Structure formats: structure tokens, C-alpha cells
Coordinates of C-alpha atoms and ligand atoms in Angstrom, one line a residue:
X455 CA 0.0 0.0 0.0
X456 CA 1.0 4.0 -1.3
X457 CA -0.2 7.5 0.3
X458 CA 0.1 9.4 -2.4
X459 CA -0.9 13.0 -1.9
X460 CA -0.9 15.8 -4.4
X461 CA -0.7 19.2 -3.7
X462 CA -2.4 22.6 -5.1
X463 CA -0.5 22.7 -8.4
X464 CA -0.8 19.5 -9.1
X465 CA -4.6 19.6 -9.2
X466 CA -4.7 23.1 -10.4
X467 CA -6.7 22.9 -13.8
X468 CA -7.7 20.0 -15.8
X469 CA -4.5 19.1 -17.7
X470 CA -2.8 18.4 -14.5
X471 CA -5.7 16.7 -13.2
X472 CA -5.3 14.4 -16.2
X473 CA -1.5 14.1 -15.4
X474 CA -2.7 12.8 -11.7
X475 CA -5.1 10.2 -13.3
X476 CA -2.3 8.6 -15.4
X477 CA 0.0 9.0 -12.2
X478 CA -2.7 6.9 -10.5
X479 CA -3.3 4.7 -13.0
X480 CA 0.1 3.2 -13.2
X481 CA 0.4 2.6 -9.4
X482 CA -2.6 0.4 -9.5
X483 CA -0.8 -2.2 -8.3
X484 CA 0.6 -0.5 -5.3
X485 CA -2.7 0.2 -3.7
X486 CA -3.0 3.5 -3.6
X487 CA -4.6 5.6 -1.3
X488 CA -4.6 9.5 -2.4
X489 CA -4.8 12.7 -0.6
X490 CA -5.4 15.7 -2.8
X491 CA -4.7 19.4 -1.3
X492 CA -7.0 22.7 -2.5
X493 CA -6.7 23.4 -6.4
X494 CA -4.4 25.4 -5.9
X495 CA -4.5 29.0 -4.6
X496 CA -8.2 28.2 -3.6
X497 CA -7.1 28.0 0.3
X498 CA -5.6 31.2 0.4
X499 CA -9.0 33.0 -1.8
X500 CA -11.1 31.1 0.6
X501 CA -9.0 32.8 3.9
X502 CA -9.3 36.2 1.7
X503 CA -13.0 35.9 1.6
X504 CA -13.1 35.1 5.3
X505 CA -11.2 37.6 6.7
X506 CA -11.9 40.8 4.5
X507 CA -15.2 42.5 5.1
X508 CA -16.3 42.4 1.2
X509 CA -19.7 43.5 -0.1
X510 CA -22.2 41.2 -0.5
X511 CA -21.9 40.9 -4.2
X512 CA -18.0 40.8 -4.0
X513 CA -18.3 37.6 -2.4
X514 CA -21.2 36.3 -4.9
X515 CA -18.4 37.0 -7.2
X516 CA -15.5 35.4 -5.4
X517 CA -17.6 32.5 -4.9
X518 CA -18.5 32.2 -8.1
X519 CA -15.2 32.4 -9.3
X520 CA -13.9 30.0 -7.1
X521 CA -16.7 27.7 -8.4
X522 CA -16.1 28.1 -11.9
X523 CA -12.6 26.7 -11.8
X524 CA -14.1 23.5 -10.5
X525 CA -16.7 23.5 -13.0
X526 CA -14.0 23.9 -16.0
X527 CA -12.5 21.0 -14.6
X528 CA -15.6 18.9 -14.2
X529 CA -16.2 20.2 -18.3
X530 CA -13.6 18.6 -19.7
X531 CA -13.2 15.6 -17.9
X532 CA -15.2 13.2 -18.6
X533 CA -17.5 11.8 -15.4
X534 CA -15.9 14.5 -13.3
X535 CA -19.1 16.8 -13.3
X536 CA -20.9 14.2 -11.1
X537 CA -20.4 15.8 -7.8
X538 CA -21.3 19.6 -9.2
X539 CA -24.5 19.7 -7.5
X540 CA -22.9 19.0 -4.4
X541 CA -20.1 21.5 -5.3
X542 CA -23.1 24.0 -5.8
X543 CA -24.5 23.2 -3.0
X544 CA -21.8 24.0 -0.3
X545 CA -21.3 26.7 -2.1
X546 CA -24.6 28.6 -1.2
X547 CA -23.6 27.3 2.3
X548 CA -20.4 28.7 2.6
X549 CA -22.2 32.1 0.9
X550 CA -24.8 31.9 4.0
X551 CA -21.6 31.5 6.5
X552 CA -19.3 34.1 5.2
X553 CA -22.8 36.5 5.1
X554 CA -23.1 35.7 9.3
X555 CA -19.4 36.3 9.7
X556 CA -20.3 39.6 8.9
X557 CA -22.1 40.8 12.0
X558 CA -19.5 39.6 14.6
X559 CA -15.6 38.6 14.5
X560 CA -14.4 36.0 12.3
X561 CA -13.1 33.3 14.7
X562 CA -10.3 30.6 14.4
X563 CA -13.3 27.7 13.9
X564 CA -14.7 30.1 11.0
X565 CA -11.4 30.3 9.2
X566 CA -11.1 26.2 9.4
X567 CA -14.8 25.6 8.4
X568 CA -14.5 27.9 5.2
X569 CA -11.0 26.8 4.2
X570 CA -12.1 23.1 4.3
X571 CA -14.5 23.8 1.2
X572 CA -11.2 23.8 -0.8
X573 CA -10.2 20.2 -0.1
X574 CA -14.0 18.7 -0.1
X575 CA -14.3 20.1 -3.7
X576 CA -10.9 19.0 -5.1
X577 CA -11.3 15.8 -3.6
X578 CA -14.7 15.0 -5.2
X579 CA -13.5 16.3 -8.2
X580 CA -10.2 14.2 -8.4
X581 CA -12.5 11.1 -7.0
X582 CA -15.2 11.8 -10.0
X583 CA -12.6 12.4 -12.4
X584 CA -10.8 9.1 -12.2
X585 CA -13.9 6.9 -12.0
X586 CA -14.6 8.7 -15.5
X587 CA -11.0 7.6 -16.6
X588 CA -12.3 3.9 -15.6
X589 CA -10.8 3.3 -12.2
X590 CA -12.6 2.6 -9.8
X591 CA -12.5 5.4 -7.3
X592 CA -13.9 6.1 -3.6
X593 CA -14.4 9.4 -1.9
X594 CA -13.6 9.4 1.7
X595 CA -14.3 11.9 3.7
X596 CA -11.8 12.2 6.4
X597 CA -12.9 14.1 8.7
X598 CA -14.4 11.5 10.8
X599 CA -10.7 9.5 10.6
X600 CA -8.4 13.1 11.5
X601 CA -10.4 13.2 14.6
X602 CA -8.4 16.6 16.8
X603 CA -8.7 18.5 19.3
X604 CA -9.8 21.9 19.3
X605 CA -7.0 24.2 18.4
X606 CA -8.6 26.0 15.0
X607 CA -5.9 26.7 12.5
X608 CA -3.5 24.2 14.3
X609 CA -5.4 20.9 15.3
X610 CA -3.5 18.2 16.7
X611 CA -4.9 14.8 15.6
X612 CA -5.5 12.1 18.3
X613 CA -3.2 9.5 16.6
X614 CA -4.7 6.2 18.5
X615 CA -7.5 7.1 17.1
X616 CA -6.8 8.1 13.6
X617 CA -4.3 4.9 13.1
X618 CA -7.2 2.8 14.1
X619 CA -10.3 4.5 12.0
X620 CA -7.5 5.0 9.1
X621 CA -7.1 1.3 9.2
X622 CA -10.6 0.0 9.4
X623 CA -12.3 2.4 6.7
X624 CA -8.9 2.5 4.4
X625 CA -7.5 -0.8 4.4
X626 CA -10.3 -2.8 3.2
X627 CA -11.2 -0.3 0.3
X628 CA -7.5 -0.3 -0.6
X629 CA -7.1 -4.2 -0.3
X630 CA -10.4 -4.4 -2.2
X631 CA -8.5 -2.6 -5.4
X632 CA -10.5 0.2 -5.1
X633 CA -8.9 3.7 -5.0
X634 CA -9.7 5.8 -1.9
X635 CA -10.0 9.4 -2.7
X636 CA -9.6 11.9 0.2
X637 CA -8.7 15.3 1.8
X638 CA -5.7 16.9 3.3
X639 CA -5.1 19.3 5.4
X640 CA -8.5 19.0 7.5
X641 CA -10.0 17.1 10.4
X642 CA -12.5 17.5 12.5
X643 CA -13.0 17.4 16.7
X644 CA -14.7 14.4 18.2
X645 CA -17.8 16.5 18.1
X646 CA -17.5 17.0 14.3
X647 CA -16.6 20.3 14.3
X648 CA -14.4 21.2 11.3
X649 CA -10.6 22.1 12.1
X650 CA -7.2 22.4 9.9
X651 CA -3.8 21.3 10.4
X652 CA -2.0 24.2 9.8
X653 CA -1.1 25.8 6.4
X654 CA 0.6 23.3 4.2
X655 CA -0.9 20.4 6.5
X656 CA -1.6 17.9 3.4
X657 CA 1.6 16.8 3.3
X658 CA 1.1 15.5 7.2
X659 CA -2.0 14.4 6.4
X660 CA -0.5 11.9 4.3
X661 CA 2.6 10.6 6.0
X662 CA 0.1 10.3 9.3
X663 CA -2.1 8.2 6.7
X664 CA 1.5 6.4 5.6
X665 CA 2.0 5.8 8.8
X666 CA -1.2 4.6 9.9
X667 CA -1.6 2.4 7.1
X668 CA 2.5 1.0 7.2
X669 CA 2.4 1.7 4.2
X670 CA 5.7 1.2 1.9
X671 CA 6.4 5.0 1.0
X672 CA 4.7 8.3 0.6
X673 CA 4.5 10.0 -2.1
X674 CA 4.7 13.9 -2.3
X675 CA 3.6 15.1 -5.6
X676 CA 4.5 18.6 -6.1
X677 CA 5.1 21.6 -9.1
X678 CA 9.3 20.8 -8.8
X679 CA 11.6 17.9 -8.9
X680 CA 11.9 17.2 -5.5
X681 CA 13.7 18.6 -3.0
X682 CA 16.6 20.7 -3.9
X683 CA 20.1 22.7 -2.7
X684 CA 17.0 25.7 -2.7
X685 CA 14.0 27.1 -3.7
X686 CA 14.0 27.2 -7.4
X687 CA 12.0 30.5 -7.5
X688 CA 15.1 32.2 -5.2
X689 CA 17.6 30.7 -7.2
X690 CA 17.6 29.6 -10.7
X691 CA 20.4 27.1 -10.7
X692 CA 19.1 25.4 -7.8
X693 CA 19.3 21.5 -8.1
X694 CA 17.4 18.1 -6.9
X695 CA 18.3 16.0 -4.0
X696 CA 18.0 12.3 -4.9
X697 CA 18.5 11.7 -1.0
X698 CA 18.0 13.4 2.2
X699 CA 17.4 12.0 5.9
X700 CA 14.1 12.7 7.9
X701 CA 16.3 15.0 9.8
X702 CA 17.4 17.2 7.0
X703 CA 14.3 17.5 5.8
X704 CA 12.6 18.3 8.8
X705 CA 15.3 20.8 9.4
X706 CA 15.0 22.8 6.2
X707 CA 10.9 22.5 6.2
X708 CA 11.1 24.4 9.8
X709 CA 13.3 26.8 8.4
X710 CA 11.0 27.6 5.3
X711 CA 11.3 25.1 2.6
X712 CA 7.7 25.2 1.7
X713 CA 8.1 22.1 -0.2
X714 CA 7.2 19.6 2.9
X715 CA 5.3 20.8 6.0
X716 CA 7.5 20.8 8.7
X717 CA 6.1 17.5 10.6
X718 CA 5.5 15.3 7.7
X719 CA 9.0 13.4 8.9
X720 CA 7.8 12.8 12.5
X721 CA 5.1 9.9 12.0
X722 CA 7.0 8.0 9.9
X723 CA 10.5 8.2 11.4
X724 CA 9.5 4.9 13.5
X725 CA 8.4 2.3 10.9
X726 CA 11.2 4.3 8.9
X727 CA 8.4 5.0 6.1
X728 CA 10.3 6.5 3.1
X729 CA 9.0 9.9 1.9
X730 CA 9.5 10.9 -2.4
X731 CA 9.2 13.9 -3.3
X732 CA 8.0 13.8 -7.0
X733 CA 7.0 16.0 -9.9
X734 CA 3.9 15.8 -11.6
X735 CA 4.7 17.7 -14.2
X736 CA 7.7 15.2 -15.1
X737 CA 6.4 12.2 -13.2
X738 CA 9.2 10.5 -15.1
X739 CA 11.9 11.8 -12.7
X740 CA 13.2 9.9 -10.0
X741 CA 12.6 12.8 -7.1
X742 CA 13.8 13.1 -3.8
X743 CA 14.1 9.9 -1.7
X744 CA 13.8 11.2 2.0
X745 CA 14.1 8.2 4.4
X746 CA 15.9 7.5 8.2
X747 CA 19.2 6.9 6.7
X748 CA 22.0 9.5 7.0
X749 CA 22.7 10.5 3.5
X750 CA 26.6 10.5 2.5
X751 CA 26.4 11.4 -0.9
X752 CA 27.2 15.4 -1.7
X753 CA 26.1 17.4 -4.3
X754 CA 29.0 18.2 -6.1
X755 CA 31.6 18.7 -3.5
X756 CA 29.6 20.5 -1.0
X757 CA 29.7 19.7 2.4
X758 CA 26.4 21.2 2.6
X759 CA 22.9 19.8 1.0
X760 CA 20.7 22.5 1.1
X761 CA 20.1 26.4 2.2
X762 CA 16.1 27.5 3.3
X763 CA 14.7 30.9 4.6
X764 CA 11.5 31.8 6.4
X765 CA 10.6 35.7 6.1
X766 CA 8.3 37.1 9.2
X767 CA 10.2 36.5 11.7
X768 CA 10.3 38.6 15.0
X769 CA 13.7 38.6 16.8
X770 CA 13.6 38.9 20.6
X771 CA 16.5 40.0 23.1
X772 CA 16.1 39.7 26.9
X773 CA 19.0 41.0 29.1
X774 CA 18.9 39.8 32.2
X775 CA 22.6 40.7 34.4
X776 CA 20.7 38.2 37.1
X777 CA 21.2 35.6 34.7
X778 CA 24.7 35.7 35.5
X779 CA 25.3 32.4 37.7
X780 CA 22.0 31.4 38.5
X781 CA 19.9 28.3 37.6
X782 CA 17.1 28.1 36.3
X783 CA 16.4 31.5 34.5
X784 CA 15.7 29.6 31.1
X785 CA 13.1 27.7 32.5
X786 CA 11.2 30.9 33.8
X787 CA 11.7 32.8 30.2
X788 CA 10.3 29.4 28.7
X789 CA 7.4 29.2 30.9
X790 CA 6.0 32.5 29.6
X791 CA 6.6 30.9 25.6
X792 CA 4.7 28.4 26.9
X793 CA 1.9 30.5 28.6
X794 CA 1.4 32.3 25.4
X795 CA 1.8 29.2 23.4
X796 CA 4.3 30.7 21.0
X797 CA 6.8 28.4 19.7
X798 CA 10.8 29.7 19.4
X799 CA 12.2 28.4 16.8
X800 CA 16.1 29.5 16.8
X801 CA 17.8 30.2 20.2
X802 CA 21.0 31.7 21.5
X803 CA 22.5 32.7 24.6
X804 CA 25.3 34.3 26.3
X805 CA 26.2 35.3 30.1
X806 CA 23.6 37.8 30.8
X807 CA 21.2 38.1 27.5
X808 CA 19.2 35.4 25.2
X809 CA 18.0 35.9 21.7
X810 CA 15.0 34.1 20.3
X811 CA 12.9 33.9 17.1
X812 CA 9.2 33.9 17.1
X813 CA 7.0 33.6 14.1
X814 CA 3.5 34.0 15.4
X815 CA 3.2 37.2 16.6
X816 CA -0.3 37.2 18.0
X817 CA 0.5 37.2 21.2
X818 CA 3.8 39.4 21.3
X819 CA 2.7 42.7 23.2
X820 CA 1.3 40.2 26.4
X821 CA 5.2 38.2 25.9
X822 CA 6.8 41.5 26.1
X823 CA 5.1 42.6 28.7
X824 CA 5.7 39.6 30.9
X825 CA 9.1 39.1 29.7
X826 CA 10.2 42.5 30.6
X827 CA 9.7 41.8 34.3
X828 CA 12.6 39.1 33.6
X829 CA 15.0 41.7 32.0
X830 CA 15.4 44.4 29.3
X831 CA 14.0 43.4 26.4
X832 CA 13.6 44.5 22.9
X833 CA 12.3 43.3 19.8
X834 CA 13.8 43.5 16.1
X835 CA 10.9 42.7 13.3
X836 CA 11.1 41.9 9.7
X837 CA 13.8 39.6 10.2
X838 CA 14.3 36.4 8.4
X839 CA 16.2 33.1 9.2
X840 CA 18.5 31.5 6.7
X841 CA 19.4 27.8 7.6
X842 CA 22.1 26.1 6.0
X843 CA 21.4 22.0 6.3
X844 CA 23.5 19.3 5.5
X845 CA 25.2 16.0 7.3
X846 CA 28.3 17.1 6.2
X847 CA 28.2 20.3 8.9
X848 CA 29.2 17.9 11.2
X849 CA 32.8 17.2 9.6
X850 CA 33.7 20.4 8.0
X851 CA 36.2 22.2 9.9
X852 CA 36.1 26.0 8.9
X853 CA 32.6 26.4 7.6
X854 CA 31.4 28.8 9.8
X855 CA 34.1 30.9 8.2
X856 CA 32.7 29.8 4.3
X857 CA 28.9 30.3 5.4
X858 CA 29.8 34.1 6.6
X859 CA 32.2 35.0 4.3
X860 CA 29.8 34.4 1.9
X861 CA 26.9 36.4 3.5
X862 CA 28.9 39.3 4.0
X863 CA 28.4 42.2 3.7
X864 CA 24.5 41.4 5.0
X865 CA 24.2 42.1 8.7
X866 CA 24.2 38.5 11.0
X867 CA 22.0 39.1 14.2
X868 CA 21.2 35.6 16.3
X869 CA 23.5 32.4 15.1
X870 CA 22.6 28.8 16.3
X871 CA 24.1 25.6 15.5
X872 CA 21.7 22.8 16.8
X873 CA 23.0 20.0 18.9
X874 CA 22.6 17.7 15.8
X875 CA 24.6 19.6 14.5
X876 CA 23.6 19.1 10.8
X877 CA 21.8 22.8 10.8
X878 CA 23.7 26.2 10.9
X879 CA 20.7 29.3 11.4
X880 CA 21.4 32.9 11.7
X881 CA 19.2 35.5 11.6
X882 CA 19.5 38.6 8.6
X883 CA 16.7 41.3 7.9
X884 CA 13.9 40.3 5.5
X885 CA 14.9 42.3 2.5
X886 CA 18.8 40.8 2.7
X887 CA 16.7 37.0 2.5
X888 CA 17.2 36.3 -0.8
X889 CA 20.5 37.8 -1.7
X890 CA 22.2 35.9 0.9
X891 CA 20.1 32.5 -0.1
X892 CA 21.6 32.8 -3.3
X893 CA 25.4 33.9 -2.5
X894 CA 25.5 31.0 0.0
X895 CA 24.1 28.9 -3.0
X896 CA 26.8 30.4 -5.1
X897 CA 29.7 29.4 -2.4
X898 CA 28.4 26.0 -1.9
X899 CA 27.1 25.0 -5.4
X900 CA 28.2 26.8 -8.0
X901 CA 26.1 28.6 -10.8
X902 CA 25.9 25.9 -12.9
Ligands
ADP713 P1 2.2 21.9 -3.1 O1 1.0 22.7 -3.5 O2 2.5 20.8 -4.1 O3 2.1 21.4 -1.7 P2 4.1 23.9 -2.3 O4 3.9 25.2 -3.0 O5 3.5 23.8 -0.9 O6 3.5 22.8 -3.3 O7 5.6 23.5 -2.3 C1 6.3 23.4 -3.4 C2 7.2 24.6 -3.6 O8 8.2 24.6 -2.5 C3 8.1 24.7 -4.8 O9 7.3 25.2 -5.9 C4 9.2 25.6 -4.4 O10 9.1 26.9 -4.9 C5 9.2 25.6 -2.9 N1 10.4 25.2 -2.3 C6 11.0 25.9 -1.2 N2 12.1 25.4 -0.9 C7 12.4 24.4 -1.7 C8 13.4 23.4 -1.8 N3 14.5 23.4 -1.0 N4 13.3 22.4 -2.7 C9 12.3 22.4 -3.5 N5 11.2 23.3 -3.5 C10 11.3 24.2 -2.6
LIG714 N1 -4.6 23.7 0.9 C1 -3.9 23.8 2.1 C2 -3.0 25.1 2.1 O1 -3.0 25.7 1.1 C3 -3.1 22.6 2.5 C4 -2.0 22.2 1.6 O2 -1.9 22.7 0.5 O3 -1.2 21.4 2.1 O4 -2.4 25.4 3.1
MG715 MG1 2.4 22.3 0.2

């Protein structure tokens, strides 16, 4: 048995959705169970529409519009307008909730019920579509198998629970030859009330599926060849991985490589479930093969596999001269991360001060508040973190020296070398992001 999940561009319009059926088609054999994302950009209109106060005939229009690109796709595939009325149909009731989100503040549950529409449709699409094509197809909705608890935006799924409904509604359709057809991206709580992953969440939908199912790989169908020494659209000569370990993934997805959600490693890492990151658009291509084995080979003769960068980022410095000696200080400064549920991502310290990166900033005035009865503090926004990733940190004397070198003359605020010592992150302001991605790529890869 496969998870094979394809994301936004790969369903975007009716020729990919074609390219998917073929895909499909020639991993009969492997049982496939497939998890399709949004069409793309349909997630991000959907978010619009809920969080902008539009007139009421703006959002007939949005609607419609969102609508119509499913309907194209239903035209010209054959079988694939069977679940329109249905399409049409939520439709009017996502109308009827947007209009009542109107007279009060949008809420966290709004935001997951609306998005949702985006992988309900797609998936009944994709499902409809490849029964047309002949095989025989079964939409699953998965919202009673993601069962989560109530954080809106940023569910956590209750994995006893999930491994077990995952096995007895998927397995026997899957072992039957039929093709299961489902969602990413969305659960719902016990109660049934809708929730979402997190942005990007398809991707964990389906190694948690993988998992569930031990099932022999995952498949990550995506717009590029797998992943590569960076993002394509940062740096032209960027190239493909054919390997990379759970950790270095995981590792360069935190630190903004859009191409895996960060967590799609961590369910699979104990059956040691590979990942392969493929292209849809040249399904011939071998991909990325991202599994628990470290990874010697180098690209070229880098020591280093791959360079990411997240934008948003909010730096914060706490100097504390009581710091100085005493025990447990770090514990107190966590505690209040904690109260606020914000998650650091890079950390560094000295004697008397600590730097930290948040992204979410929607609770920073209450963090600042409380953390400046621990110290000074002051916060530097629009920063971004640049990570450089690779086994081959671990054995390079000297890079440090290479990495800098290279992003001089852009100004380095908060550096970090993890305790696995396979990540190097630093901190630079948001405009500098991409110039230093792509004079690091230069150092370490070459432009060809
Ligand atoms: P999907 O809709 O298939 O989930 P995403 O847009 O979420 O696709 O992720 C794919 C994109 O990730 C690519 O188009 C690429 O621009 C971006 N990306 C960022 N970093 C990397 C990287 N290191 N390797 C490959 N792609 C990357
Ligand atoms: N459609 C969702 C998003 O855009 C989930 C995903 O694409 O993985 O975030
Ligand atoms: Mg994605």
C-alpha cells in the first residue's frame, strides 16, 4: 500500500488533473490511497474571503469564481461533473456562512470551516474524475478519521484514534483494489466540528495516513523535482536531492522550505516509512528519496545539502545581568513561551542576555510585557532566518568561516548551530533574504 498525496498545483486545472489520473493509474498495483490538497491557490481566496469584510456581491463573485474553476475541470473531464450539484450546494452554504461572519468577529473555527470547502471540492473532483478515466475510485471523507482537538488553524490529531479509524475504513477499500479518494489538510474534533492542520498540512495528512496504514512509501507530488540545494524561484540554478534523511528535511521544512510541511517526517520516522518527493509535471523523474538513513552522498563537493529561509520572523533580546550564575532562568523565560503558546524556533545565549525567534506574533505585546519583568528586552521585526542543512556540517572544519564569508556584507543578528549539529541558522533582515540565499548557493554550489 502507497499514500500518495498531491498538492495545489498538481490539481490546479484540468490538464494536471489528467497528469494525476495517469499517475494513478500506473500505481494500481501498489494500492493507492490518495490525498489531494485545494486546487491550488483556492485555500488562500477562501482565507481572503473570510477575513476581509467584502460587499455582498463581491463575495457572490469570489464564490463564483472559485466555483467556476471547478466546473472547468468537471467540463472537460469526462465523469468528473458528477459531484457539481454537491459542489453547488456547499457553495450557497459557505455564501450563507461568510454573510453571518459579517455581524460579529471571524473566529479561528470560521477560518477552518471555510478553508475546508477547498479540499472537499478537489477531492470530489479528483474522485469523479478518475472513475470517468475507468478506475474505480472512492471518496472518503476524512474528517471522521483526522479526529483533533480543538485548536482551530493548528489541530492536533488524536493518533490512537486516527491509526485505528485510518485502518478500518482504508485498508479494506485499498485491499479491495478500489482507489480511496480523500482530503488533506482538515480534520475534525470528536464533536465533528471542522478544524485544519495548519497551512501546508496535506503533506502531514499523508505521511500520518503512511503511517497509519504501514504503508511502503509516501508520495509527495509537487510543481518541482523534488527537493533541492534551494528554492527554485530564489535561485535559478538550484538543483534536486536524490537523497536526504528525515532529519534534514525536517530541518530545512522548519526553516521555510515550503516544499514539505514541517512535521510530515515525525510519523513516519518509527516504521522508517520512506517519503519521495516527486514532480507531476515530469512524473518520469526519480525525485527526492527522504528516508531515516543519514545520506553521505554530496552534491558536487559540497559539504552542505541544502540552504532555506522563512521571512516574518520577530527577533527577541532579553537581558537579564541576574542571569549571571543562576539556575534556572531559562526555565522561567520558557514558561511565559509556553503561557502564550508561541513556539521559538532559533535560540541563542550568552552570560547575561538570550536571543529568540518567534513567528507568530499574536500574542507578542502580552510576551513583552511579561518578559520585561525578567530583563530588558527589545524586539527586532522583519527579520528572516536562513538555515544552511547538511550532514556534512558535522565534519567540515572551517565552515562557519565559508557560510559568513559568503553572506557578508548582510548584517548577521542571532546564530545557532543545533545540537545535531547538521543545521547552521542565523538571523539577517527580510529584505537581505534572498541575496544571501543565493550567495551561500553560489559558495556552496556553484552557478551551474
Ligand atoms: P504543493 O502545492 O504541491 O504542496 P508547495 O507550493 O506547498 O506545493 O511546495 C512546493 C514549492 O516549494 C516549490 O514550488 C518551491 O518553490 C518551494 N520550495 C521551497 N524550498 C524548496 C526546496 N529546498 N526544494 C524544492 N522546492 C522548494
Ligand atoms: N490547501 C492547504 C493550504 O494551502 C493545505 C496544503 O496545501 O497542504 O495550506
Ligand atoms: Mg504544500
Amino acid at each position: 500500500m502507497i499514500v500518495a498525496k498531491f498538492g495545489g498545483t498538481s490539481v490546479a486545472d484540468a490538464a494536471s488533473v489528467r497528469r494525476v489520473i495517469e499517475i494513478i493509474r500506473l500505481r494500481r498495483k501498489d494500492r493507492p490511497v490518495v490525498v489531494v490538497s485545494a486546487l491550488a491557490k483556492v485555500t488562500d481566496a477562501l482565507l481572503k474571503l473570510a477575513q476581509s469584510a467584502e460587499s455582498d456581491d463581491a463575495v457572490d463573485q469570489a464564490i463564483s469564481a472559485l466555483v467556476q474553476r471547478h466546473e472547468q475541470i468537471a467540463a472537460e473531464l469526462p465523469g468528473a461533473g458528477q459531484p457539481l450539484r454537491q459542489i453547488h450546494a456547499e457553495a450557497d452554504e459557505l455564501r450563507r456562512e461568510l454573510l453571518a461572519t459579517r455581524t460579529r468577529a471571524v473566529t479561528a473555527a470560521d477560518l477552518d470551516a471555510i478553508a475546508a470547502r477547498g479540499e472537499l471540492w478537489s477531492s470530489r473532483l479528483v474522485a469523479a474524475a478518475l472513475a470517468g478515466a475507468g478506475l474505480e475510485s472512492v471518496w472518503v471523507d476524512i474528517r471522521p478519521i483526522m479526529v483533533t482537538d480543538g485548536r482551530f488553524t493548528r489541530a492536533t490529531p488524536y493518533i490512537q484514534v486516527l491509526n485505528k479509524r485510518a485502518r478500518d475504513c482504508l485498508r479494506p477499500l485499498a485491499d479491495s483494489g478500489k482507489i480511496p479518494v480523500t482530503q488533506g489538510f482538515i480534520g475534525a474534533t470528536a464533536t465533528g466540528v471542522p478544524t485544519t492542520l495548519g497551512r501546508g498540512g496535506s503533506d502531514f495528512t499523508a505521511a500520518l495516513l503512511g503511517a497509519a496504514l504501514d504503508a511502503e512509501r509516501v508520495e509527495i507530488w509537487t510543481d518541482v523535482d523534488g527537493l533541492m540545494t534551494a528554492d527554485p524561484r530564489i535561485v535559478s540554478t538550484a538543483r534536486s536531492l536524490k537523497a536526504a534523511s528525515y532529519e534534514e528535511a525536517a530541518e530545512l521544512a522548519t526553516f521555510g522550505a515550503k516544499i514539505l510541511h514541517p512535521a510530515t517526517a515525525l510519523p513516519l520516522v518509527r516504521a522508517g516509512i520512506p517519503i519521495v518527493i516527486l514532480n507531476s509535471k515530469h512524473p518520469e523523474g526519480t525525485g527526492t528519496t527522504v528516508g531515516p538513513e543519514a545520506v553521505l552522498e554530496r552534491v558536487g563537493d559540497s559539504p552542505i545539502r541544502s540552504i532555506s529561509w522563512k521571512q516574518g520572523i520577530t527577533v527577541i533580546n532579553i537581558r537579564a545581568p541576574r542571569m549571571l550564575g543562576a539556575y534556572g532562568f531559562l526555565r522561567t523565560l520558557f514558561e511565559v513561551f509556553e503561557r502564550y503558546e508561541t513556539v521559538v524556533d532559533v535560540l541563542a545565549s550568552g552570560e547575561v542576555s538570550v536571543s529568540l525567534t518567534i513567528e507568530d506574533r499574536s500574542r507578542l505585546d502580552s510576551l513583552v510585557r511579561e518578559l520585561a519583568e525578567l530583563g530588558e528586552v527589545w524586539v527586532e521585526e522583519r527579520r528572516a532566518i536562513v538555515a544552511v542543512v547538511g550532514i556534512g556540517l558535522r565534519t567540515t572544519p572551517g565552515l562557519a568561516a565559508r557560510v559568513f564569508n559568503a553572506v557578508w556584507p548582510a548584517n548577521v543578528e542571532v546564530i545557532s548551530q543545533g545540537a545535531s549539529s547538521i543545521n547552521m541558522t542565523f538571523v539577517v533582515r527580510e529584505e537581505d533574504g534572498p541575496d544571501v540565499v543565493r550567495r551561500l548557493h553560489r559558495e556552496f554550489f556553484g552557478s551551474d
